[in-house]
Amino acid sequence: MRGGEGDTVPVDLVEVDSPDALRPPLHAVAPGDDPSGDPGSPGGSGGDPTPEARAHRRRRRVLLAVGAGVVLALAVTGGVLTALDERRAEARWDALAERGMPLVDLSAPLEEVWRLPGGGWPMATTSEVMVLQTWDQVGGVNVWRAVDTATGEVAWERTEPGDGWCSQWNPQWSDLTSEEAMVAFAFAAAGGGVPDASMLICSSGPGFGGELPAAGEQSTLTVLDVRSGAELASVDLPGALVTFDPVEEDLVAATVTPEGAIQLTRRPLAGGPPVWSTTTEVMAVDDDGYYAGAWPSLYDGTVLLLAPGGGLVEAIDMDTGEPTTAEVELPTASGGWQVLPDGTRVDMSYGDILQEDGVSYVVGDPSVTVTGPDGTERFEAPGGLWSPWYTDGSLPDRILVGSTGDNGTGGSLSALDVVTGDELWTVPMRWSTALVQVDGVAVAGSGYAAGVDLRTGEELWQHRATLSGAVSPVTDGSRVVLPTTDGAVTSLVAREIRSGAETWRVPTLSNIQLLNVVGDGVLVGNDTELVYYR
């Protein structure tokens, strides 16, 4: 053992044949004897020992003291390590929570809380209810159900004809950063301090499907209270609905007119007359009936009408509805982005966007652009951004980019210095997706799950997992839950992020299409059922 600087303890090493050699001699302690068993002590029973005997006893006492100290140190250290592990686990939890990660306690096996037939897809979640949408193919209607997260009881239900869609919203979200907005729209109830959704905005047709609407035809948007299902407003829009976006207390919607033009309208969510409405000269459809008009995009206080190829057709002031002559910065054709803890931003973009039969495609190899916190571009590098859905901010000195080989096979994964762009390591690309990054380790997969050390690119562990459907990260910062199918049995399996060791498993639904953290539990679903675990 080593003491503080300059502290030394002379210790004689003694060779012994057995541990018993370090024990004091066994003898009865007579009255007046020293109970230490040292016959050379005053009043002892052994008289004056030889110098060799005295040295042996000194060595014996030193070794016994050292042994006791080691035992005591191990006992104390064991407690310290346990407390240290707990503090590290709390730090991992806090780091992910601060960056908006929805977390759930995985220290013990999850238990089923409720089960609901009918399946469904979450359209909105709050800390109290989740709103699910199912499509009744026979009746040709949408069914929206709000389910109490704690009990699984249906709080309200609404049926609407057509194949519309819903978007959750809270007017306070207008002030969110892009990172916070990602949390809000990822159904992370109260994640990262983001307020719950307060309303649901649902379209009920007619949506634009290629045919121009009849004269006088209107689309309807219904605004519902998320918790009660009460109708807050019904907003009518001229023509066939293309898309809509909520903005503060209003919404901006694009519709196709009977003449084939694009009409933009800004209306209050609470109903009432429009704030403004304008008809553009952009034609909506081509000769084959495919949508060829400009898609509206809300960007920095402006409604941008972007052509399918990404070029600007027209820019409309968000407040007035008038064309703006101010210089407009066009957003890039982004394939993803990442913001590092110091404010450094990484954006991935593609070379071109092409359109064929009404469908837009990104073409060309992707590249990443790294911009420092001061807005200065540092470098551009070929490759696609390889970033976990959620990260604790560990290893902020590097970014990860992936490239594909010829014919989409092969390829590599590289770590680049975030300041200089220098390559830190490169390994063959074996993982198509990454779920979560904690302490420099990413849980990734491609038909299986693996732990990847992002310091070196080394694969630390690999296990079979079912990573299909809408499987989102389920973690507490120390463990991650992965659905795994063995034979005919599918289970939720919790594994340590760093070692991959299994800590528990529970049977669950087969053919999982949905795995998501909702509130303080986990929602699992397939075509026919939903199960909530906590």
Coordinates of C-alpha atoms in Angstrom, one line a residue:
M1 CA 0.0 0.0 0.0
R2 CA 1.2 3.5 -0.8
G3 CA 0.7 6.4 1.5
G4 CA 0.9 10.1 0.8
E5 CA 3.9 11.6 -0.9
G6 CA 7.0 11.1 1.2
D7 CA 5.3 8.7 3.6
T8 CA 7.1 5.3 3.7
V9 CA 6.6 2.3 6.0
P10 CA 9.4 -0.2 6.3
V11 CA 7.9 -3.7 6.1
D12 CA 9.9 -7.0 6.4
L13 CA 8.5 -9.8 4.2
V14 CA 8.3 -13.2 5.9
E15 CA 8.0 -16.5 4.1
V16 CA 5.5 -18.7 5.8
D17 CA 4.3 -22.3 5.1
S18 CA 0.6 -21.6 6.0
P19 CA -1.7 -18.8 7.1
D20 CA -1.4 -20.3 10.6
A21 CA 2.1 -19.1 10.9
L22 CA 0.7 -15.6 11.2
R23 CA -1.5 -16.5 14.2
P24 CA -0.3 -15.9 17.7
P25 CA 0.5 -19.1 19.7
L26 CA -2.4 -20.8 21.3
H27 CA -2.0 -20.9 25.1
A28 CA -4.1 -20.3 28.1
V29 CA -3.8 -16.8 29.5
A30 CA -2.9 -17.1 33.2
P31 CA -3.6 -14.3 35.6
G32 CA -1.0 -11.5 35.1
D33 CA -0.3 -12.6 31.6
D34 CA -0.5 -10.1 28.7
P35 CA -3.5 -11.2 26.6
S36 CA -1.7 -10.3 23.5
G37 CA 0.1 -13.6 23.8
D38 CA 3.5 -12.0 23.7
P39 CA 5.6 -14.0 26.1
G40 CA 8.2 -11.2 26.1
S41 CA 5.9 -8.6 27.5
P42 CA 6.3 -7.4 31.1
G43 CA 4.6 -9.9 33.4
G44 CA 4.3 -12.4 30.5
S45 CA 5.0 -16.0 30.8
G46 CA 7.8 -16.5 28.4
G47 CA 10.7 -14.6 29.9
D48 CA 13.2 -12.6 27.8
P49 CA 12.9 -13.8 24.1
T50 CA 15.8 -13.9 21.7
P51 CA 16.2 -11.0 19.2
E52 CA 15.1 -13.3 16.4
A53 CA 11.9 -14.1 18.3
R54 CA 11.2 -10.4 18.9
A55 CA 11.7 -9.6 15.2
H56 CA 9.4 -12.4 14.2
R57 CA 6.7 -11.1 16.5
R58 CA 7.1 -7.6 15.1
R59 CA 6.8 -8.9 11.6
R60 CA 3.7 -11.0 12.6
R61 CA 2.0 -7.9 14.1
V62 CA 2.8 -5.8 11.1
L63 CA 1.4 -8.4 8.7
L64 CA -1.7 -8.9 10.8
A65 CA -2.3 -5.1 10.9
V66 CA -1.7 -4.8 7.2
G67 CA -4.1 -7.7 6.5
A68 CA -6.8 -6.1 8.7
G69 CA -6.3 -2.8 6.9
V70 CA -6.7 -4.5 3.5
V71 CA -9.9 -6.1 4.7
L72 CA -11.2 -2.8 6.0
A73 CA -10.1 -1.0 2.9
L74 CA -11.9 -3.5 0.7
A75 CA -15.0 -3.1 2.7
V76 CA -14.9 0.6 2.6
T77 CA -13.9 0.7 -1.1
G78 CA -16.8 -1.6 -1.9
G79 CA -19.2 0.9 -0.4
V80 CA -17.4 3.8 -2.2
L81 CA -17.7 1.9 -5.6
T82 CA -21.4 1.3 -5.1
A83 CA -22.0 5.0 -4.3
L84 CA -19.8 6.0 -7.2
D85 CA -21.7 3.7 -9.6
E86 CA -24.9 5.2 -8.4
R87 CA -23.6 8.8 -8.9
R88 CA -22.4 7.8 -12.4
A89 CA -25.8 6.3 -13.3
E90 CA -27.5 9.5 -12.0
A91 CA -25.1 11.6 -14.1
R92 CA -25.8 9.6 -17.2
W93 CA -29.6 10.0 -16.6
D94 CA -29.2 13.7 -16.1
A95 CA -27.0 14.2 -19.2
L96 CA -29.6 12.5 -21.4
A97 CA -32.6 14.2 -19.7
E98 CA -31.0 17.6 -20.3
R99 CA -30.8 16.9 -24.0
G100 CA -34.4 15.9 -24.2
M101 CA -34.1 12.1 -24.0
P102 CA -37.3 10.4 -22.7
L103 CA -36.1 8.0 -20.0
V104 CA -37.6 5.1 -18.0
D105 CA -36.3 3.2 -15.0
L106 CA -34.9 -0.2 -16.1
S107 CA -33.2 -1.3 -12.9
A108 CA -35.9 -4.0 -12.5
P109 CA -38.0 -5.9 -15.1
L110 CA -40.8 -4.0 -16.6
E111 CA -44.3 -5.1 -15.6
E112 CA -47.5 -5.0 -17.7
V113 CA -49.8 -2.3 -16.6
W114 CA -52.6 -2.5 -19.1
R115 CA -53.4 -4.0 -22.5
L116 CA -55.7 -2.5 -25.2
P117 CA -57.1 -4.3 -28.3
G118 CA -57.2 -2.6 -31.6
G119 CA -53.6 -1.3 -32.0
G120 CA -53.0 2.2 -33.1
W121 CA -50.4 4.8 -33.7
P122 CA -49.6 7.6 -31.2
M123 CA -50.7 11.0 -32.6
A124 CA -50.0 12.9 -29.4
T125 CA -48.8 12.1 -25.9
T126 CA -48.9 14.0 -22.7
S127 CA -48.0 13.1 -19.1
E128 CA -51.7 12.1 -18.7
V129 CA -53.1 10.7 -21.9
M130 CA -51.9 9.4 -25.3
V131 CA -54.0 9.9 -28.4
L132 CA -54.0 6.9 -30.8
Q133 CA -55.2 6.8 -34.4
T134 CA -56.4 3.7 -36.2
W135 CA -57.8 3.3 -39.7
D136 CA -61.0 1.3 -40.2
Q137 CA -60.5 0.0 -43.7
V138 CA -64.0 -1.5 -43.8
G139 CA -65.8 1.6 -42.8
G140 CA -63.4 4.0 -44.4
V141 CA -63.0 6.1 -41.3
N142 CA -60.3 7.2 -38.9
V143 CA -60.8 6.5 -35.2
W144 CA -59.0 8.6 -32.7
R145 CA -58.8 7.4 -29.1
A146 CA -57.3 9.1 -26.1
V147 CA -56.1 6.6 -23.5
D148 CA -55.3 7.3 -19.9
T149 CA -51.6 6.5 -19.6
A150 CA -52.0 5.2 -16.0
T151 CA -54.9 2.9 -16.5
G152 CA -55.4 2.2 -20.2
E153 CA -59.0 3.4 -20.0
V154 CA -60.3 5.2 -23.0
A155 CA -60.8 8.8 -22.0
W156 CA -62.5 9.9 -25.3
E157 CA -63.1 8.6 -28.8
R158 CA -63.9 10.3 -32.1
T159 CA -64.6 8.9 -35.6
E160 CA -64.0 10.9 -38.7
P161 CA -64.6 9.9 -42.4
G162 CA -61.6 9.9 -44.8
D163 CA -58.0 9.3 -44.4
G164 CA -56.9 12.5 -42.7
W165 CA -54.1 13.0 -40.2
C166 CA -53.4 14.8 -36.9
S167 CA -50.7 16.9 -35.6
Q168 CA -50.1 17.7 -31.9
W169 CA -49.4 21.3 -30.9
N170 CA -48.9 23.7 -28.1
P171 CA -48.7 27.4 -28.9
Q172 CA -45.7 27.7 -26.5
W173 CA -43.8 25.5 -29.0
S174 CA -43.4 28.5 -31.3
D175 CA -40.6 29.6 -29.1
L176 CA -38.7 26.3 -29.0
T177 CA -35.3 25.8 -30.4
S178 CA -34.9 23.2 -33.2
E179 CA -33.6 20.7 -30.7
E180 CA -36.5 21.3 -28.3
A181 CA -39.0 21.1 -31.2
M182 CA -37.5 17.7 -32.1
V183 CA -38.3 16.5 -28.5
A184 CA -41.8 17.9 -28.7
F185 CA -42.7 16.2 -32.0
A186 CA -41.0 12.9 -31.0
F187 CA -43.9 12.3 -28.5
A188 CA -41.6 12.8 -25.5
A189 CA -44.1 13.9 -22.9
A190 CA -42.5 16.6 -20.7
G191 CA -39.0 15.6 -22.1
G192 CA -36.2 18.1 -21.5
G193 CA -38.6 20.5 -19.9
V194 CA -40.7 20.9 -23.1
P195 CA -44.4 21.5 -22.2
D196 CA -47.0 18.9 -23.1
A197 CA -49.1 19.1 -26.2
S198 CA -52.3 20.9 -25.4
M199 CA -54.3 20.4 -28.7
L200 CA -54.7 18.1 -31.6
I201 CA -55.2 19.5 -35.1
C202 CA -56.8 17.0 -37.4
S203 CA -57.7 17.0 -41.1
S204 CA -60.9 15.4 -42.3
G205 CA -60.6 15.8 -46.0
P206 CA -60.9 16.1 -48.8
G207 CA -57.2 15.9 -49.1
F208 CA -55.5 16.5 -52.4
G209 CA -55.2 13.1 -54.3
G210 CA -54.4 14.2 -57.8
E211 CA -57.8 15.4 -59.0
L212 CA -58.7 19.1 -58.8
P213 CA -61.5 19.9 -56.3
A214 CA -65.0 20.9 -57.5
A215 CA -66.0 24.5 -57.3
G216 CA -66.9 25.5 -53.8
E217 CA -65.3 22.4 -52.2
Q218 CA -63.7 23.0 -48.8
S219 CA -61.3 21.2 -46.5
T220 CA -61.9 21.1 -42.8
L221 CA -59.3 21.2 -39.9
T222 CA -60.7 20.3 -36.5
V223 CA -58.9 21.6 -33.3
L224 CA -59.4 19.3 -30.3
D225 CA -58.4 19.5 -26.7
V226 CA -55.9 16.7 -26.2
R227 CA -57.1 15.7 -22.7
S228 CA -60.8 16.0 -23.0
G229 CA -61.4 15.6 -26.8
A230 CA -63.6 18.7 -26.7
E231 CA -63.8 20.5 -30.1
L232 CA -62.1 23.9 -29.7
A233 CA -62.7 25.1 -33.3
S234 CA -63.5 23.9 -36.8
V235 CA -61.5 25.7 -39.5
D236 CA -62.8 25.6 -43.1
L237 CA -60.3 26.1 -46.0
P238 CA -61.1 26.6 -49.7
G239 CA -60.1 23.7 -52.0
A240 CA -58.3 20.4 -51.3
L241 CA -55.9 20.3 -48.5
V242 CA -52.2 19.8 -49.2
T243 CA -50.5 20.5 -45.9
F244 CA -50.7 22.7 -42.8
D245 CA -48.4 24.0 -40.1
P246 CA -49.4 25.5 -36.7
V247 CA -47.8 28.9 -35.9
E248 CA -48.3 30.3 -32.5
E249 CA -52.1 30.7 -32.1
D250 CA -52.7 30.3 -35.8
L251 CA -52.1 27.8 -38.6
V252 CA -50.9 28.2 -42.1
A253 CA -52.4 25.9 -44.6
A254 CA -51.9 25.2 -48.3
T255 CA -54.8 24.0 -50.5
V256 CA -55.3 23.4 -54.2
T257 CA -58.0 25.5 -55.8
P258 CA -60.4 24.3 -58.6
E259 CA -58.3 26.2 -61.0
G260 CA -55.2 24.3 -60.0
A261 CA -53.4 27.1 -58.2
I262 CA -52.0 27.0 -54.7
Q263 CA -53.8 29.0 -52.1
L264 CA -52.1 29.9 -48.8
T265 CA -54.2 30.8 -45.8
R266 CA -53.4 31.9 -42.2
R267 CA -56.2 31.4 -39.8
P268 CA -56.6 31.5 -36.0
L269 CA -56.7 28.1 -34.4
A270 CA -59.7 29.3 -32.4
G271 CA -61.7 29.9 -35.6
G272 CA -62.8 33.2 -37.1
P273 CA -61.8 35.1 -40.2
P274 CA -58.5 34.5 -41.9
V275 CA -55.5 36.7 -40.9
W276 CA -54.6 36.7 -44.6
S277 CA -55.1 34.6 -47.7
T278 CA -53.3 34.7 -51.0
T279 CA -53.4 32.7 -54.2
T280 CA -50.2 32.0 -56.0
E281 CA -49.7 31.6 -59.7
V282 CA -48.1 28.2 -59.3
M283 CA -50.0 25.4 -60.9
A284 CA -50.6 22.5 -58.6
V285 CA -50.7 19.5 -61.0
D286 CA -49.0 18.3 -64.2
D287 CA -50.8 16.7 -67.1
D288 CA -50.9 13.3 -65.4
G289 CA -52.6 14.7 -62.3
Y290 CA -49.5 14.5 -60.1
Y291 CA -48.8 17.3 -57.6
A292 CA -46.2 19.5 -59.2
G293 CA -46.8 22.7 -57.2
A294 CA -44.6 24.3 -54.7
W295 CA -44.5 22.9 -51.1
P296 CA -44.8 25.6 -48.4
S297 CA -42.1 25.6 -45.8
L298 CA -42.1 27.8 -42.8
Y299 CA -38.6 29.3 -42.3
D300 CA -37.4 32.3 -40.3
G301 CA -40.7 34.2 -40.4
T302 CA -41.3 33.4 -44.1
V303 CA -43.5 31.0 -46.0
L304 CA -41.2 29.6 -48.7
L305 CA -42.8 28.0 -51.7
L306 CA -40.2 25.5 -52.8
A307 CA -40.2 23.7 -56.1
P308 CA -39.9 19.9 -56.0
G309 CA -36.2 20.4 -57.0
G310 CA -35.6 22.6 -54.0
G311 CA -35.5 26.0 -55.8
L312 CA -37.5 29.0 -54.5
V313 CA -40.7 29.8 -56.3
E314 CA -42.1 32.5 -54.1
A315 CA -41.5 33.9 -50.6
I316 CA -44.5 35.1 -48.5
D317 CA -44.2 37.2 -45.4
M318 CA -45.6 35.2 -42.5
D319 CA -47.3 38.2 -40.8
T320 CA -48.8 40.0 -43.8
G321 CA -49.2 37.3 -46.5
E322 CA -47.6 39.6 -49.0
P323 CA -44.7 38.6 -51.3
T324 CA -41.4 39.6 -49.7
T325 CA -38.5 41.2 -51.5
A326 CA -36.1 40.7 -48.7
E327 CA -33.1 38.5 -49.3
V328 CA -34.2 34.9 -48.4
E329 CA -31.9 32.3 -47.2
L330 CA -33.0 28.9 -48.5
P331 CA -32.8 25.9 -46.2
T332 CA -30.6 23.1 -47.5
A333 CA -32.0 19.8 -48.5
S334 CA -31.2 18.4 -45.1
G335 CA -30.8 14.8 -44.4
G336 CA -30.2 15.3 -40.7
W337 CA -28.4 17.6 -38.3
Q338 CA -26.6 17.4 -34.9
V339 CA -25.8 20.1 -32.3
L340 CA -22.8 19.5 -30.0
P341 CA -22.7 20.7 -26.4
D342 CA -20.6 23.7 -27.2
G343 CA -23.0 24.9 -29.9
T344 CA -21.1 23.4 -32.9
R345 CA -23.6 22.4 -35.6
V346 CA -23.3 19.6 -38.1
D347 CA -25.6 19.5 -41.1
M348 CA -26.0 16.8 -43.7
S349 CA -27.1 17.7 -47.2
Y350 CA -27.5 16.1 -50.6
G351 CA -26.5 17.5 -54.0
D352 CA -29.9 17.5 -55.8
I353 CA -33.6 16.8 -55.4
L354 CA -35.4 15.3 -58.4
Q355 CA -39.1 14.6 -58.9
E356 CA -40.6 11.7 -60.7
D357 CA -44.4 10.9 -60.8
G358 CA -45.1 13.4 -58.1
V359 CA -42.4 11.9 -55.7
S360 CA -39.3 13.8 -54.8
Y361 CA -35.9 12.0 -54.5
V362 CA -32.6 13.1 -53.1
V363 CA -29.7 12.2 -55.4
G364 CA -26.0 12.4 -55.2
D365 CA -23.7 11.5 -52.4
P366 CA -24.3 13.2 -49.0
S367 CA -21.9 15.5 -47.3
V368 CA -21.6 17.1 -43.9
T369 CA -20.8 20.7 -43.1
V370 CA -19.5 21.7 -39.6
T371 CA -20.1 25.2 -38.3
G372 CA -18.6 26.5 -35.1
P373 CA -20.6 28.2 -32.3
D374 CA -19.7 31.6 -33.8
G375 CA -21.3 30.7 -37.2
T376 CA -18.0 30.2 -39.0
E377 CA -17.9 27.2 -41.3
R378 CA -15.0 24.9 -40.3
F379 CA -15.0 22.3 -43.0
E380 CA -17.0 20.1 -45.3
A381 CA -16.5 16.4 -45.6
P382 CA -18.0 13.7 -47.8
G383 CA -20.3 11.1 -46.2
G384 CA -23.6 11.0 -44.3
L385 CA -24.0 12.0 -40.7
W386 CA -24.1 8.9 -38.5
S387 CA -25.6 10.1 -35.2
P388 CA -27.6 8.3 -32.6
W389 CA -31.2 9.4 -32.0
Y390 CA -30.2 10.6 -28.6
T391 CA -26.7 11.3 -27.1
D392 CA -25.5 12.4 -23.7
G393 CA -23.0 14.8 -25.3
S394 CA -20.0 12.5 -24.6
L395 CA -17.0 12.7 -27.0
P396 CA -17.8 16.3 -28.2
D397 CA -14.4 16.4 -30.0
R398 CA -15.6 14.3 -32.9
I399 CA -18.3 13.6 -35.4
L400 CA -19.2 10.4 -37.2
V401 CA -19.7 10.1 -40.9
G402 CA -20.6 7.0 -42.9
S403 CA -20.1 6.2 -46.6
T404 CA -21.4 3.5 -48.8
G405 CA -19.4 1.5 -51.3
D406 CA -20.1 0.6 -54.8
N407 CA -23.7 -0.5 -55.5
G408 CA -24.7 0.5 -51.9
T409 CA -22.6 -2.2 -50.3
G410 CA -19.5 -2.0 -48.1
G411 CA -18.6 1.4 -47.0
S412 CA -17.0 2.7 -43.9
L413 CA -17.6 4.6 -40.7
S414 CA -15.2 7.3 -39.7
A415 CA -14.6 9.6 -36.7
L416 CA -13.5 13.1 -37.7
D417 CA -12.0 15.8 -35.4
V418 CA -14.8 18.4 -35.0
V419 CA -12.4 21.3 -35.4
T420 CA -10.0 20.3 -38.1
G421 CA -11.8 17.5 -39.9
D422 CA -8.8 15.2 -39.4
E423 CA -9.7 11.4 -39.5
L424 CA -9.3 9.8 -36.0
W425 CA -10.3 6.3 -37.0
T426 CA -12.1 4.4 -39.8
V427 CA -13.7 1.0 -39.7
P428 CA -15.9 -1.0 -42.1
M429 CA -19.6 0.1 -41.8
R430 CA -21.6 -2.7 -40.1
W431 CA -24.4 -0.7 -38.5
S432 CA -27.1 1.0 -40.4
T433 CA -28.7 2.8 -37.4
A434 CA -27.7 4.1 -34.0
L435 CA -30.2 4.4 -31.2
V436 CA -28.4 6.0 -28.2
Q437 CA -24.9 7.1 -27.2
V438 CA -23.8 7.1 -23.5
D439 CA -20.2 7.6 -22.2
G440 CA -18.8 7.2 -25.7
V441 CA -20.6 3.9 -26.5
A442 CA -23.3 3.8 -29.1
V443 CA -25.9 1.1 -29.2
A444 CA -26.4 0.5 -32.9
G445 CA -27.6 -2.3 -35.2
S446 CA -28.5 -3.6 -38.6
G447 CA -30.8 -6.6 -38.0
Y448 CA -28.9 -7.1 -34.7
A449 CA -27.8 -4.9 -31.8
A450 CA -24.2 -4.0 -31.0
G451 CA -22.3 -1.8 -28.6
V452 CA -19.7 0.4 -30.5
D453 CA -16.9 2.1 -28.7
L454 CA -16.8 5.5 -30.4
R455 CA -13.3 6.2 -29.1
T456 CA -11.8 3.5 -31.3
G457 CA -14.6 2.2 -33.6
E458 CA -14.3 -1.3 -31.9
E459 CA -17.5 -3.4 -31.6
L460 CA -17.7 -4.3 -27.9
W461 CA -20.6 -6.7 -28.1
Q462 CA -23.3 -8.1 -30.4
H463 CA -26.6 -9.7 -29.8
R464 CA -29.6 -10.7 -31.9
A465 CA -32.4 -8.1 -31.8
T466 CA -35.6 -7.2 -33.6
L467 CA -34.9 -3.6 -34.8
S468 CA -37.7 -3.2 -37.3
G469 CA -40.8 -1.0 -37.3
A470 CA -40.9 2.2 -35.2
V471 CA -38.4 1.0 -32.6
S472 CA -37.1 4.1 -30.7
P473 CA -34.5 4.1 -27.9
V474 CA -35.6 2.9 -24.5
T475 CA -32.9 3.5 -21.9
D476 CA -32.1 4.8 -18.5
G477 CA -28.5 5.8 -19.4
S478 CA -27.1 2.5 -18.0
R479 CA -29.2 -0.1 -19.8
V480 CA -31.1 -0.3 -23.1
V481 CA -34.2 -2.3 -23.9
L482 CA -34.1 -4.3 -27.2
P483 CA -36.9 -6.4 -28.6
T484 CA -35.6 -9.9 -29.3
T485 CA -37.3 -12.9 -31.0
D486 CA -36.2 -16.4 -30.2
G487 CA -38.3 -18.9 -32.1
A488 CA -41.9 -18.0 -31.6
V489 CA -41.3 -15.9 -28.4
T490 CA -40.6 -12.1 -28.5
S491 CA -39.2 -10.5 -25.4
L492 CA -38.1 -7.1 -24.2
V493 CA -34.5 -7.7 -23.2
A494 CA -32.5 -5.2 -21.0
R495 CA -28.8 -5.1 -21.6
E496 CA -25.9 -3.1 -20.1
I497 CA -24.9 -0.5 -22.6
R498 CA -21.1 -0.9 -22.1
S499 CA -20.9 -4.7 -21.7
G500 CA -24.0 -6.0 -23.5
A501 CA -24.8 -8.2 -20.5
E502 CA -28.4 -9.2 -20.2
T503 CA -30.0 -8.0 -16.9
W504 CA -33.6 -9.1 -17.4
R505 CA -36.2 -10.1 -20.1
V506 CA -40.0 -10.2 -20.2
P507 CA -42.2 -11.8 -22.9
T508 CA -44.1 -9.3 -25.0
L509 CA -46.1 -9.0 -28.3
S510 CA -44.9 -10.6 -31.5
N511 CA -44.4 -8.6 -34.7
I512 CA -43.6 -5.4 -32.9
Q513 CA -44.2 -2.3 -34.9
L514 CA -44.1 0.3 -32.1
L515 CA -41.8 0.6 -29.2
N516 CA -41.8 4.0 -27.5
V517 CA -41.3 5.6 -24.1
V518 CA -44.5 7.3 -23.0
G519 CA -44.6 9.0 -19.6
D520 CA -42.7 6.8 -17.1
G521 CA -43.4 3.6 -19.0
V522 CA -43.0 1.9 -22.3
L523 CA -45.6 1.4 -25.0
V524 CA -45.4 -1.7 -27.3
G525 CA -47.7 -2.3 -30.2
N526 CA -48.5 -4.3 -33.3
D527 CA -51.4 -4.4 -35.7
T528 CA -53.9 -5.8 -33.1
E529 CA -52.8 -4.8 -29.6
L530 CA -51.1 -2.3 -27.4
V531 CA -49.4 -3.1 -24.1
Y532 CA -48.1 -0.5 -21.6
Y533 CA -45.3 -1.5 -19.3
R534 CA -43.9 0.3 -16.3

